PDB file of C-alpha atoms in Angstrom:
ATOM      1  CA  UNK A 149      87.434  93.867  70.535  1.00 95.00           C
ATOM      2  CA  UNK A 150      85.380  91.178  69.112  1.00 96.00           C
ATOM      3  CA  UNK A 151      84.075  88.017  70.867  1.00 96.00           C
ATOM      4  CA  UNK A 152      86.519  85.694  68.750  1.00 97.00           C
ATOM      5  CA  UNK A 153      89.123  88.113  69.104  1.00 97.00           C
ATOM      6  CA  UNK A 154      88.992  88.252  72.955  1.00 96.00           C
ATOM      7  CA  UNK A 155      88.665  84.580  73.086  1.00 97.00           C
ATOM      8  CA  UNK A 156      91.826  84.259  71.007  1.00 98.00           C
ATOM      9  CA  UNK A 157      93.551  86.516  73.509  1.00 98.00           C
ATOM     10  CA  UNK A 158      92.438  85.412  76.651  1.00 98.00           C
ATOM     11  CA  UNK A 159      93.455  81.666  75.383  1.00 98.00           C
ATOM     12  CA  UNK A 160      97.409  82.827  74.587  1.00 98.00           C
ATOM     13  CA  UNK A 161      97.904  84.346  77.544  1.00 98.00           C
ATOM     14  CA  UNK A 162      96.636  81.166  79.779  1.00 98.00           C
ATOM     15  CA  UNK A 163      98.675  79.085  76.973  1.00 98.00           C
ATOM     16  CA  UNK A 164     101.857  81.258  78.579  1.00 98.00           C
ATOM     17  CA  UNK A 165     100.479  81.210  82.062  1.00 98.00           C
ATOM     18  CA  UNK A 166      99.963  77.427  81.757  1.00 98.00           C
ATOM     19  CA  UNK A 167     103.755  76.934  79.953  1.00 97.00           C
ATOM     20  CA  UNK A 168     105.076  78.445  83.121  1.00 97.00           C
ATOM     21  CA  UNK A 169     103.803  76.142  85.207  1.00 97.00           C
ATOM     22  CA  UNK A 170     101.537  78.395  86.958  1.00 97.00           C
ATOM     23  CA  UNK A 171      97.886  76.524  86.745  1.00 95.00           C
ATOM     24  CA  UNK A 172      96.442  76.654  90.183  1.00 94.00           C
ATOM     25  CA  UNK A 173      98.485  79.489  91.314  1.00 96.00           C
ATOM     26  CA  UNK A 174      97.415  82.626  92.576  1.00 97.00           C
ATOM     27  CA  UNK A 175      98.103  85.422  89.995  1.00 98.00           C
ATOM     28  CA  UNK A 176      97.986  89.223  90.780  1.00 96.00           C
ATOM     29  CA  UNK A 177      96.460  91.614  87.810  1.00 96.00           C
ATOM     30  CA  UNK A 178      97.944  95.228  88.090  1.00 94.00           C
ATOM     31  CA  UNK A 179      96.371  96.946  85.252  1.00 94.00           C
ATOM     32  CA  UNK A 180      95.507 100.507  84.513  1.00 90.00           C
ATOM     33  CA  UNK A 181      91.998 100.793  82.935  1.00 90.00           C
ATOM     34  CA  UNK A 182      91.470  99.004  79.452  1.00 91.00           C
ATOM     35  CA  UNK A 183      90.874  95.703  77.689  1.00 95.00           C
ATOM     36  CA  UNK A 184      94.590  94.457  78.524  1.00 96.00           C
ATOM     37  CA  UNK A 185      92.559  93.372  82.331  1.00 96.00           C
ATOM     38  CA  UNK A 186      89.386  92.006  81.009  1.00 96.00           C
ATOM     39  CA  UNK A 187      91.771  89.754  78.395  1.00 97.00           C
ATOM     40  CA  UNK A 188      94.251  88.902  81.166  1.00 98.00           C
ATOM     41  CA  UNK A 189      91.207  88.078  83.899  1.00 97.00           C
ATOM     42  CA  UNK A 190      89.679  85.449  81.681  1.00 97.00           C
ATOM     43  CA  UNK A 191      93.014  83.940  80.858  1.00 98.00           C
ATOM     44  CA  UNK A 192      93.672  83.287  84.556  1.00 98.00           C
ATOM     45  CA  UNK A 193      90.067  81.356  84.739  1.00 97.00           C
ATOM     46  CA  UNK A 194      91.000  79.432  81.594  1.00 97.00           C
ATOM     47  CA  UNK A 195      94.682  78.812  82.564  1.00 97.00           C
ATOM     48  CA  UNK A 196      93.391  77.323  86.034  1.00 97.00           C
ATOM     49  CA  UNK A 197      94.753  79.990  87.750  1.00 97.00           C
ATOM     50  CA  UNK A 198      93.362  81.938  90.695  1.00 97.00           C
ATOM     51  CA  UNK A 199      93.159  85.583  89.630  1.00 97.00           C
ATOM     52  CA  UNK A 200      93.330  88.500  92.137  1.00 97.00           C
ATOM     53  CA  UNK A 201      92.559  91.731  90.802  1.00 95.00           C
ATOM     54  CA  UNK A 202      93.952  94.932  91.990  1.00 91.00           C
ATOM     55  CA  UNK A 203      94.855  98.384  91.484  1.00 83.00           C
ATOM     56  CA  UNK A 204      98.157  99.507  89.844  1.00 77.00           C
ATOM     57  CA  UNK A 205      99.401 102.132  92.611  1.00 76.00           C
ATOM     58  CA  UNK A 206     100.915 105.208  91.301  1.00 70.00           C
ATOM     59  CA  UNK A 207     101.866 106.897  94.352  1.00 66.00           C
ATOM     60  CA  UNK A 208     104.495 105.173  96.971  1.00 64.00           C
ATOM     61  CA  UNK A 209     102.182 105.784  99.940  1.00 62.00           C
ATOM     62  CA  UNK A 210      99.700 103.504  98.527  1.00 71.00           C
ATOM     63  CA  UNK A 211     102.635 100.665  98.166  1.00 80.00           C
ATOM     64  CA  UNK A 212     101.881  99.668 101.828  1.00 80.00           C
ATOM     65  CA  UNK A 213      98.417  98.403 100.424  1.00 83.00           C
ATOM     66  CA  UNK A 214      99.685  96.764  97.613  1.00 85.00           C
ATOM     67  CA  UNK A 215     102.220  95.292  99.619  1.00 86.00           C
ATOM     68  CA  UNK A 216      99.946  93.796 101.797  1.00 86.00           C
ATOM     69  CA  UNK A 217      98.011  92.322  99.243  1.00 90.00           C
ATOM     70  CA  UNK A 218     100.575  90.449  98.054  1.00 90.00           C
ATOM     71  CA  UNK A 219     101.823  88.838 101.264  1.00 90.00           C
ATOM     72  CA  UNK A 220      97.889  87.497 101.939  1.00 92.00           C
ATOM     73  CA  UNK A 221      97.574  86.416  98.563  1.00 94.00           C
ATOM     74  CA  UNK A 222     100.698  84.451  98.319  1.00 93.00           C
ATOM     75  CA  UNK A 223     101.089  85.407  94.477  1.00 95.00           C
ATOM     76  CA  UNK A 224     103.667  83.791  92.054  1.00 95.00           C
ATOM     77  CA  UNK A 225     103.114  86.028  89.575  1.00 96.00           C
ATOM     78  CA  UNK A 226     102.211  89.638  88.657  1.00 95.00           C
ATOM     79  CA  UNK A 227     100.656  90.685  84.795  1.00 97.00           C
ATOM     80  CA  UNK A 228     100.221  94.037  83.498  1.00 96.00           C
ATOM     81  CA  UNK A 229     100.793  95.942  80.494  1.00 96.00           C
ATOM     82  CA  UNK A 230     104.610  96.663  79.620  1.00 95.00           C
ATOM     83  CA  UNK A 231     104.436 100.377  80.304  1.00 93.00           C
ATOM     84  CA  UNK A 232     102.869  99.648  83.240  1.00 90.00           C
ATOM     85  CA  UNK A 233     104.837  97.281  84.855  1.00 90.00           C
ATOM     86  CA  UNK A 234     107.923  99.348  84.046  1.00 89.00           C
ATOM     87  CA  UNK A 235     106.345 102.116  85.744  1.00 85.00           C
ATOM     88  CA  UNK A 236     105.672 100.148  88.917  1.00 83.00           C
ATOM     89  CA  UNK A 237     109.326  98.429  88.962  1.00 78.00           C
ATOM     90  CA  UNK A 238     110.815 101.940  88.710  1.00 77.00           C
ATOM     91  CA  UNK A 239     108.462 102.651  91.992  1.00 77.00           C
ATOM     92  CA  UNK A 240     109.898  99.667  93.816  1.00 73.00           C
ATOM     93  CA  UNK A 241     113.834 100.572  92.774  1.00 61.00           C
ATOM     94  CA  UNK A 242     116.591 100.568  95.369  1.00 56.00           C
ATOM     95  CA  UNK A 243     115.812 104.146  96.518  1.00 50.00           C
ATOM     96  CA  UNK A 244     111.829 103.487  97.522  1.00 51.00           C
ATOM     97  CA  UNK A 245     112.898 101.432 101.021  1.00 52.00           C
ATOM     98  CA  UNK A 246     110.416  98.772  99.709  1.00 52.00           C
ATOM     99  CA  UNK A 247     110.694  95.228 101.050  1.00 56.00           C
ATOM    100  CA  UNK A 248     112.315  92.426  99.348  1.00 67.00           C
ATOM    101  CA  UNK A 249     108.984  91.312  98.438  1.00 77.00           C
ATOM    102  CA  UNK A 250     107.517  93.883  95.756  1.00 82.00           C
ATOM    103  CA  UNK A 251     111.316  93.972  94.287  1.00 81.00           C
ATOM    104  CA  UNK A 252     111.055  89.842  93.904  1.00 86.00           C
ATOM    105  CA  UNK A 253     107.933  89.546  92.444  1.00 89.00           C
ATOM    106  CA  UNK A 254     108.271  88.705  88.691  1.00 93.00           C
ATOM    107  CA  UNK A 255     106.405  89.887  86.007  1.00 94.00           C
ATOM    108  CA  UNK A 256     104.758  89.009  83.232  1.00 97.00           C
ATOM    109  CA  UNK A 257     103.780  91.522  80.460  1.00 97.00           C
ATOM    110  CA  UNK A 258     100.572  90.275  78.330  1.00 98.00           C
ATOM    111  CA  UNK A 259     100.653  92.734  76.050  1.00 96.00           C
ATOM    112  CA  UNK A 260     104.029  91.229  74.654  1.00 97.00           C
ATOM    113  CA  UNK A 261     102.105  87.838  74.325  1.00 98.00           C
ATOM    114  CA  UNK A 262     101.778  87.033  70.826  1.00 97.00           C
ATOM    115  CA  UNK A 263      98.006  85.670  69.671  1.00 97.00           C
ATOM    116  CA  UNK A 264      99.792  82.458  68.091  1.00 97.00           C
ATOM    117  CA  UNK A 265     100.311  80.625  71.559  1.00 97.00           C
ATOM    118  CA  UNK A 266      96.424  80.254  71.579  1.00 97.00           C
ATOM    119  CA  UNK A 267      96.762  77.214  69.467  1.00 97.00           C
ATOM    120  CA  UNK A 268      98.730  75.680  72.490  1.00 97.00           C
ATOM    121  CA  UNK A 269      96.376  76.788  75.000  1.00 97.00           C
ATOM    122  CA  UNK A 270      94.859  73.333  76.892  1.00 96.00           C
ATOM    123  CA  UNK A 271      91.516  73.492  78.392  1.00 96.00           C
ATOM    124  CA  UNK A 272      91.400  72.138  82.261  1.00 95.00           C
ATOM    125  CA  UNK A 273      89.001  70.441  84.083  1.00 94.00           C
ATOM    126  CA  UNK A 274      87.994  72.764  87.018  1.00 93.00           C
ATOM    127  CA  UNK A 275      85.533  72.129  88.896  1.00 95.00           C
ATOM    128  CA  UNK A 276      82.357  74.630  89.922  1.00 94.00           C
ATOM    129  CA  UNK A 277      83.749  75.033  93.496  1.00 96.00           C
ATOM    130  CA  UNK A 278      87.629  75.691  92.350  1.00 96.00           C
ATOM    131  CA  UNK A 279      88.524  78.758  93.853  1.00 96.00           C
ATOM    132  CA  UNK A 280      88.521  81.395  90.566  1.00 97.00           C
ATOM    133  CA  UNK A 281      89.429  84.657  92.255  1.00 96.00           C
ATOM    134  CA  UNK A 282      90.514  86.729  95.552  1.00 96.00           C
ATOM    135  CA  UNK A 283      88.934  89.516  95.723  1.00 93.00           C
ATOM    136  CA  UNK A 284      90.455  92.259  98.182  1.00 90.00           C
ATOM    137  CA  UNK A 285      88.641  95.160 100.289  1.00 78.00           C
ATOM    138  CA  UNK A 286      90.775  98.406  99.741  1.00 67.00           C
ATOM    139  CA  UNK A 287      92.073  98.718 102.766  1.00 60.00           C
ATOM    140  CA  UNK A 288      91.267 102.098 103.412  1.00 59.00           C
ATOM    141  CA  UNK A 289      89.993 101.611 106.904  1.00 59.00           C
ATOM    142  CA  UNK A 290      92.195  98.644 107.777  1.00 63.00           C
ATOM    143  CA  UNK A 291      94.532  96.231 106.124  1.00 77.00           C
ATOM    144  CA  UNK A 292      93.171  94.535 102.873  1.00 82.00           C
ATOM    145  CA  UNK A 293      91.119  91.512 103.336  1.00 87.00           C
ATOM    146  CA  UNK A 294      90.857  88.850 100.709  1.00 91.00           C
ATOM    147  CA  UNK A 295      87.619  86.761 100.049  1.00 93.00           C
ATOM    148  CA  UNK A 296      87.546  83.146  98.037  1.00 96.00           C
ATOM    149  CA  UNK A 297      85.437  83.175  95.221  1.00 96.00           C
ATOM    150  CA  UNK A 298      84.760  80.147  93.143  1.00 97.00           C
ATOM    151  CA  UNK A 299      83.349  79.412  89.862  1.00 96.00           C
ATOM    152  CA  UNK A 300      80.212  78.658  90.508  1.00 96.00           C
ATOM    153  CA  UNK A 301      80.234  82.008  93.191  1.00 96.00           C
ATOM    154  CA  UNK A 302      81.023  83.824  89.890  1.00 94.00           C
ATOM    155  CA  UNK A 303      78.611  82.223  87.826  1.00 94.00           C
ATOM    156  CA  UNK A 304      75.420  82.864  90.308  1.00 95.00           C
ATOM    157  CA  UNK A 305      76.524  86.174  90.915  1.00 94.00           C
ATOM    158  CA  UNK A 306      76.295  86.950  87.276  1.00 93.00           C
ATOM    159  CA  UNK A 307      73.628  85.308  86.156  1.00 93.00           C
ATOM    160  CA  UNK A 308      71.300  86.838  88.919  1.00 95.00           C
ATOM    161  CA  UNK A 309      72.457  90.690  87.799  1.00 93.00           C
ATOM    162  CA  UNK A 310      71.379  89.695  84.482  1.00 92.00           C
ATOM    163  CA  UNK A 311      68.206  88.422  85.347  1.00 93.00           C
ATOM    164  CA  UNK A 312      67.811  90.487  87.691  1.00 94.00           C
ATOM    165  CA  UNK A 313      67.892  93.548  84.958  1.00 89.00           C
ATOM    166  CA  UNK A 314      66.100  91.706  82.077  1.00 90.00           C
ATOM    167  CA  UNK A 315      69.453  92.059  80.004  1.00 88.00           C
ATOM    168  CA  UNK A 316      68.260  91.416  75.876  1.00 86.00           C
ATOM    169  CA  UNK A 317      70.683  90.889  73.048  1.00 84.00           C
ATOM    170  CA  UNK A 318      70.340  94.299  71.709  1.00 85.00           C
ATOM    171  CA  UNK A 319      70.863  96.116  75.104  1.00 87.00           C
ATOM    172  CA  UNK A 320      74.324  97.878  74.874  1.00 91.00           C
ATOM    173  CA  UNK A 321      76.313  98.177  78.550  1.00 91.00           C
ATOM    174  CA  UNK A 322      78.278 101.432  79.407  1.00 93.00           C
ATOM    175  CA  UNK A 323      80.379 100.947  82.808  1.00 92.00           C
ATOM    176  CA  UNK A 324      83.056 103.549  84.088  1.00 93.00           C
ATOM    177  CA  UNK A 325      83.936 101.803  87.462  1.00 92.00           C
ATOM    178  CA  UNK A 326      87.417 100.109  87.897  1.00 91.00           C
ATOM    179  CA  UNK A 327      87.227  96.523  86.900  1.00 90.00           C
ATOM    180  CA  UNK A 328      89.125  95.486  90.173  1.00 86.00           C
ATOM    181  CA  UNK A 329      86.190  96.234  91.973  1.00 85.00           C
ATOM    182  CA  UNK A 330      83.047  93.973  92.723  1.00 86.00           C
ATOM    183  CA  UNK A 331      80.602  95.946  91.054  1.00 89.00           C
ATOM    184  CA  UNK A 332      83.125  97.227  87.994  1.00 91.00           C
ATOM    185  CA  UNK A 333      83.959  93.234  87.589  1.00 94.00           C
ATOM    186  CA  UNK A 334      80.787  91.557  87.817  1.00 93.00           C
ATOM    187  CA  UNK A 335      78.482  93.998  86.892  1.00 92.00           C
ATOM    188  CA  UNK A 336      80.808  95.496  83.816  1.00 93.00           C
ATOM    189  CA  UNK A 337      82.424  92.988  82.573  1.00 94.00           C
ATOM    190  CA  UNK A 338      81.400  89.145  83.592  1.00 94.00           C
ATOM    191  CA  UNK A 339      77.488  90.122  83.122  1.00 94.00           C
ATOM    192  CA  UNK A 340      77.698  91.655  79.669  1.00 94.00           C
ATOM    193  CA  UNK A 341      80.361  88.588  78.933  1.00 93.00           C
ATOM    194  CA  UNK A 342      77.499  86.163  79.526  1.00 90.00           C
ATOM    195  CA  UNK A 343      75.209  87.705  77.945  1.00 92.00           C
ATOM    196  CA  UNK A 344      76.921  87.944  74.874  1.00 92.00           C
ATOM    197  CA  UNK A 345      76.533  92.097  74.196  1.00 94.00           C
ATOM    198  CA  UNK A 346      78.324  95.123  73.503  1.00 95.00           C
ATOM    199  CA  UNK A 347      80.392  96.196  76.229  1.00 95.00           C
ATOM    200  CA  UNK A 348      81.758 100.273  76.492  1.00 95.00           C
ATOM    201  CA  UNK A 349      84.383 100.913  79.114  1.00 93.00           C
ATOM    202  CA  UNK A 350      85.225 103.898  80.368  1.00 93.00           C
ATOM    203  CA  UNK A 351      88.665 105.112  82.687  1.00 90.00           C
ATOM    204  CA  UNK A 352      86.936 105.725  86.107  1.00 89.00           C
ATOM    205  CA  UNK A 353      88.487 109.074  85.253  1.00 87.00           C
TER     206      UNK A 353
END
């Protein structure tokens, strides 16, 4: 994925996000490992939205997690890849004994987005201390809890890593850690973002 290419992207799906109404709403990313997240975290920031990463559970007893990370976050919205969020919805069916609230959450899948609703995307004025993301413990010791980030939170973070490790143009990055998490997100994909340089990502697997 090229620079202009995941510009493109990331500006049709915050053209969609932004259609629906959903600018400065909090929006949930389920998304097994890829590009589909990194495309789908940036159009959040540029649709205005807050974005809270997560994992995509594949096991019911981990539901309880996810469930609670909804309720916190108060999301409108989940996005995820098709096959994905297919999978999920068939987790939450009528037989699981989930809550009203996982089988009521709509959502959206980016990968059906076409590239052509760029061209309608609209940039907002947000300021630096906007809240840009939620970011969630994983609750293995307790319940989830959420923290505010904001823009400028984001920006400092980032731009200390990659002074931090003398980052130059012709370094390439290789990260395997899951993108929902601090280090996989800032460190893997916002720093090399910034920096303007190749970027491999592996499944954590």
């Amino acid at each position: 994925l090229t620079y202009a290419q995941f510009d493109r992207r990331a500006r049709a799906i915050a053209a969609r996000l932004q259609d629906m109404g959903l600018a400065g709403q909090r929006v949930l990313l389920v998304y097994p490992p890829g590009l589909d997240f990194i495309t789908a975290f940036f159009g959040c920031l540029y649709a205005g939205c807050t974005a809270v990463p997560t994992y995509a559970p594949r096991r019911n007893r981990l539901l309880d997690r996810f469930q609670a990370i909804v309720a916190d976050a108060g999301v409108s919205i989940a996005l995820s890849t098709s096959s994905a969020a297919a999978q999920f919805q068939g987790m939450i069916g009528p037989k699981s004994g989930q809550t009203t609230l996982l089988s009521k959450l709509p959502w959206l899948a980016t990968d059906e987005i076409s590239n052509d609703q760029a061209e309608q995307w609209s940039e907002p004025a947000i300021a630096s201390d906007a809240l840009a993301m939620l970011q969630y413990t994983s609750g293995s010791t307790s319940h989830p809890k959420g923290v505010m980030i904001s823009y400028s939170n984001l920006m400092e973070n980032a731009r200390t890593i990659h002074d931090a490790f003398g980052i130059q143009r012709q370094v390439n990055c290789v990260f395997w850690l899951p993108t929902y998490h601090d280090m996989g997100l800032i460190g893997g994909v916002l720093v090399p973002a910034i920096a303007g340089i190749t970027n491999i990502i592996l499944s954590p697997a």
